[in-house]
PDB file of C-alpha atoms in Angstrom:
ATOM      1  CA  ALA A 297      -7.709 -17.136   9.721  1.00 64.00           C
ATOM      2  CA  TYR A 298     -11.289 -15.989  10.399  1.00 71.00           C
ATOM      3  CA  PHE A 299     -10.205 -13.607  13.150  1.00 75.00           C
ATOM      4  CA  PHE A 300      -7.440 -12.144  10.976  1.00 74.00           C
ATOM      5  CA  ILE A 301      -9.828 -11.552   8.083  1.00 72.00           C
ATOM      6  CA  HIS A 302     -12.458 -10.128  10.445  1.00 74.00           C
ATOM      7  CA  PHE A 303      -9.873  -7.775  11.993  1.00 75.00           C
ATOM      8  CA  LEU A 304      -8.594  -6.773   8.565  1.00 72.00           C
ATOM      9  CA  ASP A 305     -12.084  -6.055   7.284  1.00 71.00           C
ATOM     10  CA  ARG A 306     -13.424  -4.149  10.282  1.00 77.00           C
ATOM     11  CA  GLU A 307     -10.487  -2.463  11.966  1.00 86.00           C
ATOM     12  CA  TYR A 308      -7.725  -2.039   9.420  1.00 87.00           C
ATOM     13  CA  HIS A 309      -9.927  -1.151   6.450  1.00 89.00           C
ATOM     14  CA  GLY A 310     -11.873   1.273   8.644  1.00 91.00           C
ATOM     15  CA  PHE A 311      -8.605   2.898   9.710  1.00 93.00           C
ATOM     16  CA  VAL A 312      -7.479   3.211   6.077  1.00 93.00           C
ATOM     17  CA  ALA A 313     -10.866   4.696   5.105  1.00 95.00           C
ATOM     18  CA  GLY A 314     -10.589   7.274   7.892  1.00 96.00           C
ATOM     19  CA  VAL A 315      -7.070   8.310   6.903  1.00 96.00           C
ATOM     20  CA  VAL A 316      -8.083   8.552   3.234  1.00 97.00           C
ATOM     21  CA  ALA A 317     -11.131  10.705   4.063  1.00 98.00           C
ATOM     22  CA  SER A 318      -9.045  12.991   6.291  1.00 98.00           C
ATOM     23  CA  THR A 319      -6.394  13.373   3.602  1.00 98.00           C
ATOM     24  CA  LEU A 320      -9.011  14.187   0.969  1.00 98.00           C
ATOM     25  CA  GLU A 321     -10.489  16.802   3.319  1.00 98.00           C
ATOM     26  CA  ALA A 322      -7.016  18.340   3.701  1.00 98.00           C
ATOM     27  CA  LEU A 323      -6.828  18.515  -0.106  1.00 97.00           C
ATOM     28  CA  GLY A 324     -10.152  20.363  -0.235  1.00 96.00           C
ATOM     29  CA  VAL A 325     -12.412  17.460  -1.216  1.00 97.00           C
ATOM     30  CA  ARG A 326     -15.517  17.006   0.910  1.00 97.00           C
ATOM     31  CA  SER A 327     -15.369  13.452   2.195  1.00 97.00           C
ATOM     32  CA  GLU A 328     -16.502  11.240   5.036  1.00 97.00           C
ATOM     33  CA  ALA A 329     -15.681   7.756   6.251  1.00 96.00           C
ATOM     34  CA  GLU A 330     -18.157   5.335   7.770  1.00 95.00           C
ATOM     35  CA  GLY A 331     -16.659   1.965   8.629  1.00 92.00           C
ATOM     36  CA  ASN A 332     -14.687   0.884   5.589  1.00 91.00           C
ATOM     37  CA  VAL A 333     -16.578   3.152   3.141  1.00 95.00           C
ATOM     38  CA  VAL A 334     -15.247   6.495   1.929  1.00 96.00           C
ATOM     39  CA  ALA A 335     -17.757   8.971   0.497  1.00 97.00           C
ATOM     40  CA  TYR A 336     -16.369  11.926  -1.444  1.00 96.00           C
ATOM     41  CA  THR A 337     -17.704  14.569  -3.799  1.00 95.00           C
ATOM     42  CA  VAL A 338     -17.519  14.274  -7.564  1.00 94.00           C
ATOM     43  CA  GLU A 339     -18.856  17.514  -9.027  1.00 89.00           C
ATOM     44  CA  GLU A 340     -21.953  18.194  -6.905  1.00 88.00           C
ATOM     45  CA  ARG A 341     -22.765  14.529  -6.203  1.00 93.00           C
ATOM     46  CA  TRP A 342     -21.422  12.082  -3.675  1.00 95.00           C
ATOM     47  CA  ALA A 343     -19.580   8.932  -4.697  1.00 94.00           C
ATOM     48  CA  ALA A 344     -18.695   6.077  -2.362  1.00 95.00           C
ATOM     49  CA  VAL A 345     -16.030   3.390  -2.469  1.00 94.00           C
ATOM     50  CA  ARG A 346     -15.515   0.470  -0.139  1.00 93.00           C
ATOM     51  CA  ILE A 347     -12.012  -0.134   1.146  1.00 90.00           C
ATOM     52  CA  GLY A 348     -11.575  -3.877   0.874  1.00 85.00           C
ATOM     53  CA  TRP A 349      -8.987  -6.599   0.464  1.00 79.00           C
ATOM     54  CA  GLU A 350      -7.521  -5.190  -2.738  1.00 77.00           C
ATOM     55  CA  CYS A 351      -7.230  -1.669  -1.288  1.00 81.00           C
ATOM     56  CA  SER A 352      -5.425  -2.854   1.827  1.00 78.00           C
ATOM     57  CA  ALA A 353      -2.085  -3.635   0.148  1.00 83.00           C
ATOM     58  CA  ALA A 354      -2.323  -7.050   1.796  1.00 80.00           C
ATOM     59  CA  LEU A 355      -1.287  -8.832  -1.405  1.00 82.00           C
ATOM     60  CA  CYS A 356       1.752  -6.558  -1.796  1.00 85.00           C
ATOM     61  CA  ILE A 357       2.679  -7.163   1.839  1.00 87.00           C
ATOM     62  CA  ILE A 358       2.358 -10.943   1.411  1.00 87.00           C
ATOM     63  CA  VAL A 359       4.555 -10.919  -1.718  1.00 88.00           C
ATOM     64  CA  TYR A 360       7.093  -8.602  -0.063  1.00 90.00           C
ATOM     65  CA  THR A 361       7.195 -10.834   3.024  1.00 92.00           C
ATOM     66  CA  GLY A 362       8.013 -13.818   0.824  1.00 91.00           C
ATOM     67  CA  LEU A 363      10.724 -11.935  -1.041  1.00 88.00           C
ATOM     68  CA  VAL A 364      12.449 -10.647   2.102  1.00 89.00           C
ATOM     69  CA  SER A 365      12.001 -13.820   4.151  1.00 89.00           C
ATOM     70  CA  GLY A 366      13.272 -16.070   1.385  1.00 85.00           C
ATOM     71  CA  LEU A 367      16.488 -14.188   0.732  1.00 81.00           C
ATOM     72  CA  PRO A 368      19.354 -16.506   1.738  1.00 82.00           C
ATOM     73  CA  GLY A 369      22.330 -15.364   3.775  1.00 81.00           C
ATOM     74  CA  VAL A 370      20.664 -12.446   5.551  1.00 84.00           C
ATOM     75  CA  LYS A 371      20.582 -12.321   9.339  1.00 87.00           C
ATOM     76  CA  LEU A 372      17.269 -12.266  11.190  1.00 89.00           C
ATOM     77  CA  LYS A 373      17.816  -8.758  12.577  1.00 89.00           C
ATOM     78  CA  LYS A 374      18.302  -7.353   9.086  1.00 88.00           C
ATOM     79  CA  ARG A 375      15.248  -9.256   7.789  1.00 90.00           C
ATOM     80  CA  VAL A 376      13.068  -7.847  10.582  1.00 92.00           C
ATOM     81  CA  LEU A 377      14.333  -4.340   9.823  1.00 90.00           C
ATOM     82  CA  GLY A 378      13.664  -4.869   6.112  1.00 91.00           C
ATOM     83  CA  LEU A 379      10.164  -6.159   6.788  1.00 94.00           C
ATOM     84  CA  THR A 380       9.336  -3.302   9.160  1.00 94.00           C
ATOM     85  CA  LEU A 381      10.586  -0.552   6.850  1.00 94.00           C
ATOM     86  CA  GLY A 382       9.079  -2.265   3.819  1.00 94.00           C
ATOM     87  CA  TYR A 383       5.662  -2.635   5.446  1.00 94.00           C
ATOM     88  CA  ALA A 384       5.680   1.053   6.371  1.00 94.00           C
ATOM     89  CA  ALA A 385       6.699   2.072   2.842  1.00 95.00           C
ATOM     90  CA  ILE A 386       4.079  -0.174   1.237  1.00 93.00           C
ATOM     91  CA  PHE A 387       1.380   1.086   3.622  1.00 92.00           C
ATOM     92  CA  LEU A 388       2.189   4.758   2.958  1.00 94.00           C
ATOM     93  CA  GLY A 389       2.486   4.190  -0.783  1.00 93.00           C
ATOM     94  CA  ASN A 390      -0.851   2.407  -0.792  1.00 92.00           C
ATOM     95  CA  LEU A 391      -2.522   5.260   1.098  1.00 94.00           C
ATOM     96  CA  ALA A 392      -1.105   7.719  -1.429  1.00 94.00           C
ATOM     97  CA  ARG A 393      -2.401   5.530  -4.278  1.00 93.00           C
ATOM     98  CA  ILE A 394      -5.952   5.431  -2.889  1.00 94.00           C
ATOM     99  CA  VAL A 395      -5.992   9.172  -2.195  1.00 96.00           C
ATOM    100  CA  LEU A 396      -4.604   9.906  -5.659  1.00 94.00           C
ATOM    101  CA  ILE A 397      -7.244   7.766  -7.388  1.00 93.00           C
ATOM    102  CA  LEU A 398     -10.096   9.433  -5.493  1.00 95.00           C
ATOM    103  CA  TYR A 399      -8.596  12.909  -5.881  1.00 95.00           C
ATOM    104  CA  LEU A 400      -8.178  12.438  -9.642  1.00 94.00           C
ATOM    105  CA  ASN A 401     -11.761  11.174  -9.833  1.00 93.00           C
ATOM    106  CA  HIS A 402     -12.842  14.334  -8.006  1.00 95.00           C
ATOM    107  CA  LEU A 403     -10.831  16.583 -10.369  1.00 94.00           C
ATOM    108  CA  PHE A 404     -11.797  14.743 -13.558  1.00 92.00           C
ATOM    109  CA  PRO A 405     -15.360  13.505 -13.025  1.00 90.00           C
ATOM    110  CA  ASN A 406     -15.710  12.332 -16.622  1.00 88.00           C
ATOM    111  CA  LEU A 407     -13.063   9.687 -16.030  1.00 85.00           C
ATOM    112  CA  SER A 408     -14.438   6.481 -14.632  1.00 85.00           C
ATOM    113  CA  TYR A 409     -13.320   5.487 -11.141  1.00 83.00           C
ATOM    114  CA  MET A 410     -12.786   1.925 -12.403  1.00 85.00           C
ATOM    115  CA  LEU A 411     -10.614   3.211 -15.241  1.00 87.00           C
ATOM    116  CA  LEU A 412      -8.460   5.134 -12.768  1.00 88.00           C
ATOM    117  CA  HIS A 413      -8.342   2.181 -10.385  1.00 88.00           C
ATOM    118  CA  ASP A 414      -7.561  -0.528 -12.927  1.00 87.00           C
ATOM    119  CA  LEU A 415      -5.339   1.290 -15.431  1.00 88.00           C
ATOM    120  CA  PHE A 416      -3.576   3.668 -13.054  1.00 87.00           C
ATOM    121  CA  GLY A 417      -3.843   2.366  -9.493  1.00 87.00           C
ATOM    122  CA  ARG A 418      -2.953  -1.281 -10.012  1.00 86.00           C
ATOM    123  CA  PRO A 419       0.199  -0.638 -12.060  1.00 89.00           C
ATOM    124  CA  LEU A 420       1.215   2.083  -9.588  1.00 89.00           C
ATOM    125  CA  SER A 421       0.821  -0.358  -6.704  1.00 87.00           C
ATOM    126  CA  PHE A 422       2.889  -2.999  -8.499  1.00 87.00           C
ATOM    127  CA  LEU A 423       5.634  -0.516  -9.389  1.00 91.00           C
ATOM    128  CA  TRP A 424       5.784   0.789  -5.817  1.00 91.00           C
ATOM    129  CA  MET A 425       6.071  -2.722  -4.345  1.00 87.00           C
ATOM    130  CA  THR A 426       8.772  -3.543  -6.912  1.00 89.00           C
ATOM    131  CA  ALA A 427      10.710  -0.373  -6.016  1.00 93.00           C
ATOM    132  CA  VAL A 428      10.509  -1.159  -2.285  1.00 92.00           C
ATOM    133  CA  SER A 429      11.641  -4.752  -2.958  1.00 89.00           C
ATOM    134  CA  PHE A 430      14.576  -3.660  -5.118  1.00 90.00           C
ATOM    135  CA  ALA A 431      15.595  -1.115  -2.471  1.00 91.00           C
ATOM    136  CA  TRP A 432      15.677  -3.951   0.070  1.00 88.00           C
ATOM    137  CA  PHE A 433      17.652  -6.236  -2.250  1.00 87.00           C
ATOM    138  CA  TYR A 434      20.136  -3.454  -2.982  1.00 88.00           C
ATOM    139  CA  HIS A 435      20.660  -2.787   0.714  1.00 84.00           C
ATOM    140  CA  ALA A 436      20.865  -6.451   1.722  1.00 83.00           C
ATOM    141  CA  LEU A 437      22.981  -7.798  -1.138  1.00 80.00           C
ATOM    142  CA  ILE A 438      25.012  -4.931  -2.593  1.00 83.00           C
ATOM    143  CA  LYS A 439      25.366  -2.043  -0.157  1.00 79.00           C
ATOM    144  CA  ALA A 440      25.756  -3.927   3.125  1.00 70.00           C
ATOM    145  CA  PRO A 441      26.128  -7.654   2.449  1.00 68.00           C
ATOM    146  CA  GLU A 442      26.679  -9.951   5.412  1.00 62.00           C
ATOM    147  CA  VAL A 443      27.621 -13.053   3.445  1.00 54.00           C
ATOM    148  CA  LYS A 444      31.363 -13.694   3.642  1.00 51.00           C
ATOM    149  CA  ASP A 445      33.204 -14.942   0.605  1.00 51.00           C
ATOM    150  CA  SER A 446      34.774 -18.252   1.618  1.00 50.00           C
ATOM    151  CA  SER A 447      37.001 -18.370  -1.476  1.00 52.00           C
ATOM    152  CA  ALA A 448      38.947 -15.276  -0.341  1.00 51.00           C
ATOM    153  CA  GLN A 449      40.728 -17.178   2.454  1.00 50.00           C
TER     154      GLN A 449
END
């Protein structure tokens, strides 16, 4: 567990910080990443945020893993596909959420970062994970079910 947490904190969070800073730069916001910290401009000043456990979408990925893995009657191949596509969707949605929070903070400096994070970012993250989960359930159970009805024989 220590090595996973260490990897997550140093490598993954640093990667996310770098992608966020690059995306903000592409949007015209001066920004830099150093380790897992993103510095960006708010008016003429610099603000910094640390990309940590909550920003990594790790909790969403853990919940999604439980939802997909626990679904009965779905073959392993389809579960692996669902996990892979779901992880990618959650990761990209999470990156968009972080960039959007920082970009909005840059555009509207009178709004508190914490207000944007807590009242906008958290619900957005939950809604995105729910949408990805429902898309998986729809595909696995309704659109392409693999469970055969034994009463039809």
